[in-house]
Amino acid sequence: MDIRVGDRIQTKKPHPCGASQFEVLRVGMDFKIRCTGCGHEVMLPRAKIEKNIKKVIRLQENA
Ligand SMILES: [Zn+2]
């Protein structure tokens, strides 16, 4: 799955605050994402995030 820094991911399971979109801050073995609802940042292993992704939203092309 192609995910880049600056993308937004829509998750199957929403954050406890109700938002289901997260901003991608760092990619690699572990991803760092920030909830667009409450601003909470979390680091998760790539495999775990990929399982929970519904959709990748690319905000910046050719970045
Ligand atoms: Zn949240």
Short mmCIF file of N, CA and C and ligand atoms in Angstrom, two decimals:
data_model
loop_
_atom_site.label_atom_id
_atom_site.label_comp_id
_atom_site.label_asym_id
_atom_site.label_seq_id
_atom_site.Cartn_x
_atom_site.Cartn_y
_atom_site.Cartn_z
N MET A 1 0.85 -1.20 0.00
CA MET A 1 0.00 0.00 0.00
C MET A 1 0.88 1.25 0.00
N ASP A 2 0.51 2.19 -0.82
CA ASP A 2 1.30 3.41 -0.99
C ASP A 2 0.79 4.52 -0.08
N ILE A 3 1.53 4.77 0.96
CA ILE A 3 1.15 5.82 1.90
C ILE A 3 2.35 6.74 2.09
N ARG A 4 2.11 8.02 2.00
CA ARG A 4 3.21 8.97 2.13
C ARG A 4 2.93 9.98 3.22
N VAL A 5 4.01 10.62 3.64
CA VAL A 5 3.87 11.71 4.61
C VAL A 5 3.02 12.80 3.97
N GLY A 6 2.07 13.31 4.68
CA GLY A 6 1.19 14.35 4.15
C GLY A 6 -0.16 13.80 3.70
N ASP A 7 -0.22 12.49 3.51
CA ASP A 7 -1.49 11.87 3.15
C ASP A 7 -2.42 11.84 4.37
N ARG A 8 -3.67 11.63 4.07
CA ARG A 8 -4.62 11.37 5.15
C ARG A 8 -5.15 9.98 4.97
N ILE A 9 -5.36 9.30 6.04
CA ILE A 9 -5.95 7.98 5.94
C ILE A 9 -7.29 7.98 6.64
N GLN A 10 -8.22 7.33 5.99
CA GLN A 10 -9.53 7.13 6.60
C GLN A 10 -9.54 5.73 7.18
N THR A 11 -9.86 5.61 8.45
CA THR A 11 -9.79 4.31 9.11
C THR A 11 -11.16 3.67 9.22
N LYS A 12 -11.14 2.34 9.27
CA LYS A 12 -12.39 1.61 9.44
C LYS A 12 -12.96 1.86 10.83
N LYS A 13 -12.03 1.90 11.77
CA LYS A 13 -12.44 2.10 13.16
C LYS A 13 -12.11 3.53 13.56
N PRO A 14 -13.11 4.32 13.91
CA PRO A 14 -12.82 5.71 14.27
C PRO A 14 -12.08 5.83 15.60
N HIS A 15 -11.41 6.97 15.77
CA HIS A 15 -10.78 7.30 17.03
C HIS A 15 -11.88 7.50 18.08
N PRO A 16 -11.57 7.28 19.35
CA PRO A 16 -12.59 7.47 20.39
C PRO A 16 -13.25 8.86 20.36
N CYS A 17 -12.58 9.86 19.80
CA CYS A 17 -13.17 11.20 19.75
C CYS A 17 -14.22 11.31 18.66
N GLY A 18 -14.32 10.31 17.77
CA GLY A 18 -15.34 10.33 16.74
C GLY A 18 -14.81 10.56 15.34
N ALA A 19 -13.60 11.11 15.23
CA ALA A 19 -13.01 11.35 13.90
C ALA A 19 -12.47 10.06 13.33
N SER A 20 -12.54 9.93 12.01
CA SER A 20 -12.00 8.71 11.39
C SER A 20 -10.95 9.02 10.34
N GLN A 21 -10.43 10.25 10.37
CA GLN A 21 -9.33 10.59 9.47
C GLN A 21 -8.11 10.97 10.28
N PHE A 22 -6.96 10.49 9.78
CA PHE A 22 -5.69 10.75 10.45
C PHE A 22 -4.69 11.27 9.44
N GLU A 23 -3.87 12.22 9.89
CA GLU A 23 -2.82 12.78 9.07
C GLU A 23 -1.56 11.94 9.27
N VAL A 24 -0.86 11.63 8.18
CA VAL A 24 0.35 10.82 8.27
C VAL A 24 1.56 11.73 8.50
N LEU A 25 2.24 11.55 9.61
CA LEU A 25 3.37 12.40 9.97
C LEU A 25 4.70 11.73 9.68
N ARG A 26 4.73 10.40 9.78
CA ARG A 26 5.98 9.68 9.54
C ARG A 26 5.65 8.28 9.05
N VAL A 27 6.42 7.82 8.07
CA VAL A 27 6.21 6.46 7.57
C VAL A 27 7.48 5.64 7.75
N GLY A 28 7.34 4.34 7.72
CA GLY A 28 8.47 3.45 7.92
C GLY A 28 7.97 2.16 8.53
N MET A 29 8.78 1.56 9.35
CA MET A 29 8.34 0.35 10.07
C MET A 29 7.16 0.71 10.96
N ASP A 30 7.31 1.86 11.60
CA ASP A 30 6.21 2.40 12.40
C ASP A 30 5.72 3.66 11.76
N PHE A 31 4.42 3.87 11.82
CA PHE A 31 3.82 5.08 11.30
C PHE A 31 3.44 5.98 12.46
N LYS A 32 3.60 7.28 12.23
CA LYS A 32 3.11 8.23 13.22
C LYS A 32 1.96 8.96 12.57
N ILE A 33 0.84 8.94 13.23
CA ILE A 33 -0.35 9.58 12.67
C ILE A 33 -0.98 10.50 13.71
N ARG A 34 -1.69 11.50 13.20
CA ARG A 34 -2.35 12.47 14.08
C ARG A 34 -3.83 12.51 13.76
N CYS A 35 -4.62 12.38 14.77
CA CYS A 35 -6.07 12.44 14.61
C CYS A 35 -6.48 13.84 14.17
N THR A 36 -7.32 13.91 13.13
CA THR A 36 -7.75 15.23 12.64
C THR A 36 -8.85 15.81 13.51
N GLY A 37 -9.39 14.99 14.39
CA GLY A 37 -10.45 15.48 15.27
C GLY A 37 -9.89 16.14 16.52
N CYS A 38 -9.05 15.42 17.25
CA CYS A 38 -8.59 15.91 18.54
C CYS A 38 -7.09 16.22 18.57
N GLY A 39 -6.38 15.91 17.49
CA GLY A 39 -4.96 16.23 17.44
C GLY A 39 -4.06 15.24 18.14
N HIS A 40 -4.62 14.17 18.65
CA HIS A 40 -3.84 13.15 19.34
C HIS A 40 -2.89 12.46 18.37
N GLU A 41 -1.61 12.33 18.76
CA GLU A 41 -0.63 11.65 17.91
C GLU A 41 -0.36 10.25 18.45
N VAL A 42 -0.23 9.31 17.51
CA VAL A 42 0.01 7.94 17.93
C VAL A 42 0.96 7.27 16.96
N MET A 43 1.82 6.40 17.50
CA MET A 43 2.72 5.62 16.65
C MET A 43 2.27 4.18 16.65
N LEU A 44 2.15 3.61 15.45
CA LEU A 44 1.68 2.24 15.32
C LEU A 44 2.49 1.50 14.26
N PRO A 45 2.64 0.19 14.43
CA PRO A 45 3.32 -0.57 13.38
C PRO A 45 2.54 -0.52 12.08
N ARG A 46 3.27 -0.48 10.96
CA ARG A 46 2.66 -0.38 9.64
C ARG A 46 1.58 -1.44 9.41
N ALA A 47 1.89 -2.69 9.78
CA ALA A 47 0.95 -3.77 9.54
C ALA A 47 -0.39 -3.52 10.21
N LYS A 48 -0.33 -2.96 11.39
CA LYS A 48 -1.56 -2.71 12.14
C LYS A 48 -2.38 -1.60 11.49
N ILE A 49 -1.68 -0.57 11.02
CA ILE A 49 -2.38 0.54 10.37
C ILE A 49 -3.00 0.09 9.05
N GLU A 50 -2.25 -0.66 8.28
CA GLU A 50 -2.77 -1.09 6.97
C GLU A 50 -4.06 -1.89 7.11
N LYS A 51 -4.15 -2.65 8.17
CA LYS A 51 -5.36 -3.45 8.39
C LYS A 51 -6.57 -2.58 8.68
N ASN A 52 -6.29 -1.41 9.21
CA ASN A 52 -7.39 -0.54 9.64
C ASN A 52 -7.72 0.57 8.65
N ILE A 53 -7.02 0.58 7.49
CA ILE A 53 -7.25 1.64 6.51
C ILE A 53 -8.44 1.32 5.60
N LYS A 54 -9.30 2.30 5.48
CA LYS A 54 -10.43 2.18 4.56
C LYS A 54 -10.04 2.85 3.25
N LYS A 55 -9.37 3.98 3.35
CA LYS A 55 -9.07 4.79 2.18
C LYS A 55 -7.87 5.70 2.46
N VAL A 56 -7.05 5.91 1.41
CA VAL A 56 -5.95 6.87 1.53
C VAL A 56 -6.35 8.12 0.76
N ILE A 57 -6.25 9.26 1.40
CA ILE A 57 -6.62 10.52 0.77
C ILE A 57 -5.35 11.31 0.52
N ARG A 58 -5.04 11.50 -0.77
CA ARG A 58 -3.82 12.23 -1.11
C ARG A 58 -4.13 13.69 -1.29
N LEU A 59 -3.53 14.52 -0.42
CA LEU A 59 -3.80 15.95 -0.48
C LEU A 59 -2.80 16.65 -1.41
N GLN A 60 -1.56 16.13 -1.44
CA GLN A 60 -0.53 16.76 -2.25
C GLN A 60 -0.08 15.79 -3.32
N GLU A 61 -0.19 16.19 -4.58
CA GLU A 61 0.30 15.35 -5.66
C GLU A 61 1.78 15.60 -5.90
N ASN A 62 2.50 14.57 -6.31
CA ASN A 62 3.92 14.64 -6.65
C ASN A 62 4.79 15.20 -5.52
N ALA A 63 4.37 14.99 -4.31
CA ALA A 63 5.16 15.51 -3.19
C ALA A 63 6.31 14.55 -2.90
ZN ZN B 1 -9.24 11.87 18.02
#
